[in-house]
Amino acid sequence: MGCVQSFRDLCDRPKNTNVRVSLPVVCFVWQTAMVILFGVFIRYNAESDVRWREFRRTNNISSDIENDFYFRYPSFQDVHVMVFVGFGFLMTFLKRYSFGAVGFNFLIAAFGLQWALLMQGWFSSLDTDGKIKIGVENLINADFCVAGCLIAYGAVLGKVSPVQLLVLTLFGITLYAVEEYIILSIIHARDAGGSMVIHTFGAYYGLAISWMLYRPNLEQSSRLQGSVYHSDVFAMIGTLFLWMFWPSFNSALTDHGDGQHRAVINTYLSLASTVLTSVAVSSLFQKQGKLDMVHIQNATLAGGVAVGTAAEFMLMPYGSLIVGFFCGIISTLGYIYLTPFLEKHLKIQDTCGVHNLHAMPGVIGGVVGAITAAAATETVYGKEGLINTFDFDGDFKGTTPSRQGAMQAAALCVALVFGIGGGIFVGSILRLPIWGDPADEDCFDDQFYWEIRD
Amino acid sequence: MGCVQSFRDLCDRPKNTNVRVSLPVVCFVWQTAMVILFGVFIRYNAESDVRWREFRRTNNISSDIENDFYFRYPSFQDVHVMVFVGFGFLMTFLKRYSFGAVGFNFLIAAFGLQWALLMQGWFSSLDTDGKIKIGVENLINADFCVAGCLIAYGAVLGKVSPVQLLVLTLFGITLYAVEEYIILSIIHARDAGGSMVIHTFGAYYGLAISWMLYRPNLEQSSRLQGSVYHSDVFAMIGTLFLWMFWPSFNSALTDHGDGQHRAVINTYLSLASTVLTSVAVSSLFQKQGKLDMVHIQNATLAGGVAVGTAAEFMLMPYGSLIVGFFCGIISTLGYIYLTPFLEKHLKIQDTCGVHNLHAMPGVIGGVVGAITAAAATETVYGKEGLINTFDFDGDFKGTTPSRQGAMQAAALCVALVFGIGGGIFVGSILRLPIWGDPADEDCFDDQFYWEIRD
Amino acid sequence: MGCVQSFRDLCDRPKNTNVRVSLPVVCFVWQTAMVILFGVFIRYNAESDVRWREFRRTNNISSDIENDFYFRYPSFQDVHVMVFVGFGFLMTFLKRYSFGAVGFNFLIAAFGLQWALLMQGWFSSLDTDGKIKIGVENLINADFCVAGCLIAYGAVLGKVSPVQLLVLTLFGITLYAVEEYIILSIIHARDAGGSMVIHTFGAYYGLAISWMLYRPNLEQSSRLQGSVYHSDVFAMIGTLFLWMFWPSFNSALTDHGDGQHRAVINTYLSLASTVLTSVAVSSLFQKQGKLDMVHIQNATLAGGVAVGTAAEFMLMPYGSLIVGFFCGIISTLGYIYLTPFLEKHLKIQDTCGVHNLHAMPGVIGGVVGAITAAAATETVYGKEGLINTFDFDGDFKGTTPSRQGAMQAAALCVALVFGIGGGIFVGSILRLPIWGDPADEDCFDDQFYWEIRD
C-alpha cells in the first residue's frame, strides 16, 4: 500500500473494525450467562441420567440399545458435521474470507447451540420440577436451531463484524424457538427437515438483515468478492458434507423405524436428482457450456432443502426425484438471474445466494409438504400410519389430511413472517454504529478481524 | 498466451470442448427417464414403508431398533463419504483439474446411484407386484455400483468430457448389475467388499476404455500432469476418508452381528499393514529415501481392496496383516514400474494408477477369497458358521468349501471379462467425435469445462 | 538458492536426512514382527467370531443388535477420523510441512494401532488359552493409545525424522499400555476420555522428548515456522473434526446406555463453552482485537480434553460449561505467554503448543475427575449408580467416593511420571546421531523427506 492510499485510509475510513473491547465483553458476558442459566435450568433427562437403569426397569425397557441415544447419535454426528464443516467450509469460497467463514461460523454455532438448548428447552422440554431435561434429541434440535442462524450468516458474509454475528445469533435463536413452538406445537404442522422452520425462516431472516444493512458502495470491495482456484476446492468440502449428510439431517428427528428410514431415502433421491438439473442449467446458461462452481457448490443442495418437510411422508421415490428435479433448475436460475436482480432492484446483497439455496427451496418444501399432507389417504398410509405420521388423535377428532394441509400452509406463513419481521427488527439494531463492522471497501477481507501472516 | 500460441490453437485444435448442447440434453433426458422409471418401478420396502408397524407385529419383531436401518445406516453414511469425498478428493491431486475431479465425480455418482437402484433392483429386489422395493441396503448397493464407475473414471481422469463420463457411467452401471447378478446370484460367490465385483471390474473397465481412447500425443499436456503442493494435500483428504471408512465399506452388507464385526477388524488390520510396506517401498526406490506422495495417497489403500472378498471370512487377524503387507509392496512397485510400462508398451494411459490401486489388489482379493473359501473347515467355522458365511444349503447339498473356492475363482474371471470386454465396447462408442472431449494439449485442464476466475 | 548458499550447505550440514536404508528397514522389520506376533497371539473375540450365534444362544442374547459392535462402531469411526484426519490436518498449519504432518501422522498411527492391540491385549484381553481376543472395543482402545503418541508428535513436529517417529511410537505405545494398566486396573481410577491416560501422558511424553532434543539454533528455520493462508484453512479441517467428534471420543468406551449418552452431552457442552472464551482471550490480547488462527485452531479444543475424565460422571451440564470456560482461557493464555516462556527459559520447543492444548487441560481434567469423584454422593447417583459408574464393589467394601478421589489423583501422578520419565528416556535414545533428523536450518521443511514437485 502506497502512502497516498494509507493517508486516504486514515482520513476517509468511516468505520473502525477494532473489536478488542466489544468482542471479548460480549463473549464473556454471554458465556457467563449460559453458565448461570444452565446451572438454574438444565439437567440430564431420564436416558442420560445415571438413574437410567432404574428408569429401564420401571418402564420395562428390555435393553440399553433401546436408549434413544442409539437411534439418534449417528444422525446427530452427521448433523453436527453439517453445521460446523458443512456450513463453515461452504462459505470459504471467497478468496480472502476463509478464516471469517469457517471461524465465525464456528463461534456463532458454539454460542447458538447453548442458547438454543435453553430457549427450545423452555418451550418443549420443561419438566414439572421447572428443569429442562436434555438428551440427544435436544442436541439435535439445538444444532438445527443454529443452522437457521448460519443460513442467515450466508446472506451477510463478509459484511459484518463478529460482534454483529453474535447479536444476530442471540436474536435469531430466540425468534427461531418461538416460531418453532408456534409451528410445531400450536399449529401442529410437521416439518421433519425444517424446510419452513429452519430454511425459510433462516434465509429470510438473513436477507431482511442484509436489506437493512444495504451498502450502496459495496463494489469498492469487488476485487475480493470472488473466489480463487483453491478456495473453490475448499468450498466443495462444505458442499459435499452437506450433500452427503442431508439424509441424516432430514431423518434425525423423525419417528423411530420407518420414519427415519423413509426420510433418508427421500432425501437421498431428491439430492441426486438436483445435481443433474443443476449441472444442466449451469452449462446451458454459460458461454461454451462451461460449468460455474457457484452453482455446483450451492444449487446441488436445493433438493435437500425442498424435501425437508415431506421427507417423512409417503412422498414416494419418484416424488422425491421430481422435487429435486425442479429445485435444481430453480435454484441455478436464481443464481443466474435473481441474485443480481435482488441486489440491483431490491437492495438485497446476498453474498452466498441463500435466497436460491434456502429461501426458494424452503418455500417450495413448505408447499410440497402442504400438498402431500392434504393428499394423504388412508389407502396409502393406513389408519395407523396417518395417526403416527401426522400425530393425529386416534379418532381423527378435528384433524383430517386436508385440514393438516391448511395447517402446513399456515406454518409456512409463520416462518416467513418471523424471518422477514425478525430480520428487519434485528437489522435495525445492527445498523447502530457501535458494532465494529467494516467499511464498504474493507468487506470480504479477513485482515480486519484476523492476524494474517502472509 | 502469446499470439503465436493463440493462432496455433485456432488452426490446429482438432476438438471442440463446447458441451453447451450435449451436456444439458444428456442430463435432462437421463434425469427425466429416471423420474419416469422410478414412477413405474420403485417403491419403499417393508422397513421404510409407513406400514412398518403392521409388518413388525406380523413378523413378531420386538423393537424398532431391529429395523435394518439401524444395522446399516452408519456404514451407509461412511460409504457415501467414500464415494463423494473419498474418490472425489483423491483425484484432486492434479494441479489444474481439481474442479473436474471433485465436480464430475459428484455428477456421475449422483446419476449413477439412481440408475443403479433400477438396474440392481430389477435383478435382486423385484417384488411379486412388479415393483422394486428399496431400503437402506439398496442405497448401499447403489453406492457400491457407483464406486465401480468412479474407479474407471480414475483411469481416464482429465482426458474425457463430462458427457463421455455420463455415457461411461450409464453403461458401467448396466454392466456392473449384470456382472454382479451372475457372480452373486448365479455363481453364488461371496464378495462382501467387492474385490471382484467392484474393484476388478471397475479398474479393468476404465483401463480398457483408456486403451481405446489412447492419446499418442498426451505429452503435449504434460505440464499439467502433475501436482502442486496444496493439490497434494487436498488429495490426502480423499485418501484418508477412503482409508478410515474402508472397514465400513467391506462390512456394510455383510451379515448382522459377527459378520459386520469381523469384516471391520480384518479391513482395519489389512489397511494398517499396507501403510507400512507402502512407505517402505516408496522410500527404498526414491533417491535419498524420500517418500512420494503418489504412493502415500494411493498404495496405502490397496490393502482395503485386497481384503474385500475375504473380509467376512475367518481370515484371522494375521491373515489380514499378510494380505495388506504384500499389497502395499505390489501396489507401490506398480506405481514405480508398471504404470510407465503400461503407457509405453501397452498404450494404456492410467491417470490415477487404478491398475495399481484397484486392478491388481482386486485380483489378489479375488484369489485370497477363493483360497480362504476353499480352505474353510468345519473346525474353524462350525457347521452353522459355514452355512451362514457361504450361504450353503443346510445339508451341504452340492456345495462344499472346495467347490465354493472354484466358484470364487470363476467369479473373478467373470469380473475380468465384463471389465475388459465392456470397456472395449464402451471405449469404441466414446471414440465417436461427438462428445466434446479435449485435444491432447488441453487435457488435465479445468478451463475447458469450468468457468475459472483466476 | 545461490551458489554461496549451496556451498555452505555442503560444508556445514551436520546432519544427513537420507533415510533410504533406515526407514524401509524399520518399516519392514516392525511390520514383519506384527505379522508374527499377531499370528501367535491375536484372535477374534466371541462377538466377532463366526461362532457368535452359538454364543448368543448360550448367553441368551435376544438379538444381533446386542452385539457390542452396534453400541460402539459409530463412535469408533468418529475416533478413527479424529486420529487420522483430526490430528493429521491440525498439524498441516505450517507453510511447508503439510506432507510431513498428515503423512507421518498416517504412518505412525498405522503402526501404532497394531502394536497397541498387542500391548493392551496382553494386559487386558488375554484369554485363558493365551490368546488375545479382539473386538471393536480393542480397536477403539488401540486408536486411543495411538492418540497419545500423535500428541507427542505435535511437540516435535518438523524437527524429527520419520524413523525417530517410529521409535517414539514404539516406546510410546509400550509406556502407554503399562501406564494405562496401572491407572485403570491396579489403581482402579476412571478415565473415560483419557484426560490423564492419553492427554497428560502424551503431552508430557512429547514435551520431555522435545526438551531432550533441544535445538539452540532453531531460529535458523524460523522462515518456515509459520503458516500461509491456505495452510491455516487446512488446519481448520483438523480442528473441526476433532471438535465435532470429541463427544464420541469421550463416550466411546463408557457404559452402554446412560454412560455413553451423558459423556456425549458433557463433552458437547464443554467444547461449546471453550470456543467463546478462547475467542474472547484471543481478541483481548491481540492489537486491534484481531483473532489469531493458532488459538482458534487449538485452544477451542481444550474443553474436550479437560472434560475427559469426568465426562461419564454426573458432572451436570453447567459443570461441563464451567470446565470449558476456564480451559478456553487458560489454553489461549498458554499460547500467548507460556509457549514462548517454555522455549526461552526451559528449553522446551513445542511446535504445536501441546502443552496448552493437551498437558494443562489434561491435568485440569484429572483434577476435575478427582474432585467430582470425591464429591459423588448417593443422593445424586443412587447406590446402583455409584457402583456402576465407579465400578465399586456391591457392598462398598473399601471403596468410597473420597477414596476414589484419592485414587484419581494418584492416577494423575502416574500419568505425569510415565510421560516425563518415558520422554526423557526415549529422548536420550533419539539423540543418537543415527536417525536421519534434519539440521536446525532444515526443520519444518518437507523437501528433506518428500519428493516435492513445485
PDB file of C-alpha atoms in Angstrom, chain A residues 239-333:
ATOM      1  CA  THR A 239     -20.863 -28.747  -0.271  1.00  0.00           C
ATOM      2  CA  LEU A 240     -20.153 -32.448  -0.198  1.00  0.00           C
ATOM      3  CA  PHE A 241     -20.502 -32.895   3.555  1.00  0.00           C
ATOM      4  CA  LEU A 242     -23.808 -31.043   3.423  1.00  0.00           C
ATOM      5  CA  TRP A 243     -24.941 -33.092   0.441  1.00  0.00           C
ATOM      6  CA  MET A 244     -23.901 -36.467   1.837  1.00  0.00           C
ATOM      7  CA  PHE A 245     -25.258 -35.966   5.329  1.00  0.00           C
ATOM      8  CA  TRP A 246     -28.510 -34.251   4.369  1.00  0.00           C
ATOM      9  CA  PRO A 247     -30.385 -37.559   4.621  1.00  0.00           C
ATOM     10  CA  SER A 248     -29.297 -37.655   8.272  1.00  0.00           C
ATOM     11  CA  PHE A 249     -30.455 -34.073   8.744  1.00  0.00           C
ATOM     12  CA  ASN A 250     -33.955 -34.729   7.422  1.00  0.00           C
ATOM     13  CA  SER A 251     -34.263 -38.002   9.341  1.00  0.00           C
ATOM     14  CA  ALA A 252     -32.562 -37.078  12.599  1.00  0.00           C
ATOM     15  CA  LEU A 253     -35.772 -36.309  14.455  1.00  0.00           C
ATOM     16  CA  THR A 254     -38.352 -38.379  12.600  1.00  0.00           C
ATOM     17  CA  ASP A 255     -40.087 -41.399  14.101  1.00  0.00           C
ATOM     18  CA  HIS A 256     -38.010 -44.442  15.011  1.00  0.00           C
ATOM     19  CA  GLY A 257     -38.121 -47.210  12.430  1.00  0.00           C
ATOM     20  CA  ASP A 258     -39.792 -46.489   9.108  1.00  0.00           C
ATOM     21  CA  GLY A 259     -39.866 -42.732   9.737  1.00  0.00           C
ATOM     22  CA  GLN A 260     -36.100 -42.348   9.792  1.00  0.00           C
ATOM     23  CA  HIS A 261     -35.664 -44.955   7.087  1.00  0.00           C
ATOM     24  CA  ARG A 262     -38.061 -43.279   4.664  1.00  0.00           C
ATOM     25  CA  ALA A 263     -36.771 -39.754   5.303  1.00  0.00           C
ATOM     26  CA  VAL A 264     -33.292 -40.953   4.361  1.00  0.00           C
ATOM     27  CA  ILE A 265     -34.454 -42.499   1.102  1.00  0.00           C
ATOM     28  CA  ASN A 266     -36.459 -39.465   0.049  1.00  0.00           C
ATOM     29  CA  THR A 267     -33.627 -37.058   0.758  1.00  0.00           C
ATOM     30  CA  TYR A 268     -31.003 -39.217  -0.898  1.00  0.00           C
ATOM     31  CA  LEU A 269     -33.051 -39.349  -4.073  1.00  0.00           C
ATOM     32  CA  SER A 270     -34.078 -35.720  -4.173  1.00  0.00           C
ATOM     33  CA  LEU A 271     -30.483 -34.590  -3.823  1.00  0.00           C
ATOM     34  CA  ALA A 272     -29.276 -36.924  -6.562  1.00  0.00           C
ATOM     35  CA  SER A 273     -31.841 -35.535  -8.949  1.00  0.00           C
ATOM     36  CA  THR A 274     -30.902 -31.938  -8.127  1.00  0.00           C
ATOM     37  CA  VAL A 275     -27.290 -32.487  -9.120  1.00  0.00           C
ATOM     38  CA  LEU A 276     -28.179 -33.383 -12.693  1.00  0.00           C
ATOM     39  CA  THR A 277     -30.556 -30.496 -13.316  1.00  0.00           C
ATOM     40  CA  SER A 278     -28.198 -28.005 -11.659  1.00  0.00           C
ATOM     41  CA  VAL A 279     -25.408 -29.129 -13.940  1.00  0.00           C
ATOM     42  CA  ALA A 280     -27.706 -28.994 -16.948  1.00  0.00           C
ATOM     43  CA  VAL A 281     -28.867 -25.431 -16.299  1.00  0.00           C
ATOM     44  CA  SER A 282     -25.414 -24.224 -15.295  1.00  0.00           C
ATOM     45  CA  SER A 283     -23.996 -25.498 -18.576  1.00  0.00           C
ATOM     46  CA  LEU A 284     -26.898 -24.235 -20.645  1.00  0.00           C
ATOM     47  CA  PHE A 285     -26.591 -20.644 -19.476  1.00  0.00           C
ATOM     48  CA  GLN A 286     -22.825 -20.187 -19.660  1.00  0.00           C
ATOM     49  CA  LYS A 287     -20.934 -19.489 -22.802  1.00  0.00           C
ATOM     50  CA  GLN A 288     -19.257 -22.586 -24.218  1.00  0.00           C
ATOM     51  CA  GLY A 289     -21.351 -24.683 -21.861  1.00  0.00           C
ATOM     52  CA  LYS A 290     -18.848 -24.328 -19.059  1.00  0.00           C
ATOM     53  CA  LEU A 291     -19.967 -25.110 -15.546  1.00  0.00           C
ATOM     54  CA  ASP A 292     -19.932 -22.488 -12.821  1.00  0.00           C
ATOM     55  CA  MET A 293     -18.562 -23.604  -9.454  1.00  0.00           C
ATOM     56  CA  VAL A 294     -21.046 -21.335  -7.666  1.00  0.00           C
ATOM     57  CA  HIS A 295     -23.890 -23.459  -8.997  1.00  0.00           C
ATOM     58  CA  ILE A 296     -22.219 -26.767  -8.294  1.00  0.00           C
ATOM     59  CA  GLN A 297     -21.404 -25.685  -4.756  1.00  0.00           C
ATOM     60  CA  ASN A 298     -24.860 -24.453  -3.931  1.00  0.00           C
ATOM     61  CA  ALA A 299     -27.725 -25.348  -6.249  1.00  0.00           C
ATOM     62  CA  THR A 300     -26.956 -29.046  -5.964  1.00  0.00           C
ATOM     63  CA  LEU A 301     -28.127 -28.840  -2.354  1.00  0.00           C
ATOM     64  CA  ALA A 302     -31.535 -27.315  -3.051  1.00  0.00           C
ATOM     65  CA  GLY A 303     -33.210 -30.698  -3.277  1.00  0.00           C
ATOM     66  CA  GLY A 304     -32.324 -31.465   0.300  1.00  0.00           C
ATOM     67  CA  VAL A 305     -33.952 -28.262   1.479  1.00  0.00           C
ATOM     68  CA  ALA A 306     -37.078 -28.731  -0.569  1.00  0.00           C
ATOM     69  CA  VAL A 307     -37.731 -32.265   0.554  1.00  0.00           C
ATOM     70  CA  GLY A 308     -37.325 -31.359   4.213  1.00  0.00           C
ATOM     71  CA  THR A 309     -40.936 -31.051   5.245  1.00  0.00           C
ATOM     72  CA  ALA A 310     -42.231 -34.017   3.289  1.00  0.00           C
ATOM     73  CA  ALA A 311     -39.247 -36.314   3.825  1.00  0.00           C
ATOM     74  CA  GLU A 312     -41.076 -38.398   6.401  1.00  0.00           C
ATOM     75  CA  PHE A 313     -44.307 -38.546   4.380  1.00  0.00           C
ATOM     76  CA  MET A 314     -45.149 -41.156   1.755  1.00  0.00           C
ATOM     77  CA  LEU A 315     -43.738 -38.843  -0.904  1.00  0.00           C
ATOM     78  CA  MET A 316     -42.708 -41.883  -2.936  1.00  0.00           C
ATOM     79  CA  PRO A 317     -39.257 -42.221  -4.522  1.00  0.00           C
ATOM     80  CA  TYR A 318     -40.351 -40.656  -7.810  1.00  0.00           C
ATOM     81  CA  GLY A 319     -41.927 -37.786  -5.893  1.00  0.00           C
ATOM     82  CA  SER A 320     -38.563 -37.060  -4.318  1.00  0.00           C
ATOM     83  CA  LEU A 321     -36.886 -37.122  -7.718  1.00  0.00           C
ATOM     84  CA  ILE A 322     -39.427 -34.648  -9.058  1.00  0.00           C
ATOM     85  CA  VAL A 323     -38.895 -32.256  -6.155  1.00  0.00           C
ATOM     86  CA  GLY A 324     -35.152 -32.386  -6.701  1.00  0.00           C
ATOM     87  CA  PHE A 325     -35.527 -32.029 -10.452  1.00  0.00           C
ATOM     88  CA  PHE A 326     -37.301 -28.698 -10.256  1.00  0.00           C
ATOM     89  CA  CYS A 327     -35.292 -27.320  -7.376  1.00  0.00           C
ATOM     90  CA  GLY A 328     -32.045 -27.806  -9.224  1.00  0.00           C
ATOM     91  CA  ILE A 329     -33.429 -25.774 -12.110  1.00  0.00           C
ATOM     92  CA  ILE A 330     -34.974 -23.034  -9.992  1.00  0.00           C
ATOM     93  CA  SER A 331     -32.006 -22.654  -7.713  1.00  0.00           C
ATOM     94  CA  THR A 332     -29.484 -22.421 -10.550  1.00  0.00           C
ATOM     95  CA  LEU A 333     -31.649 -19.932 -12.438  1.00  0.00           C
TER      96      LEU A 333
END
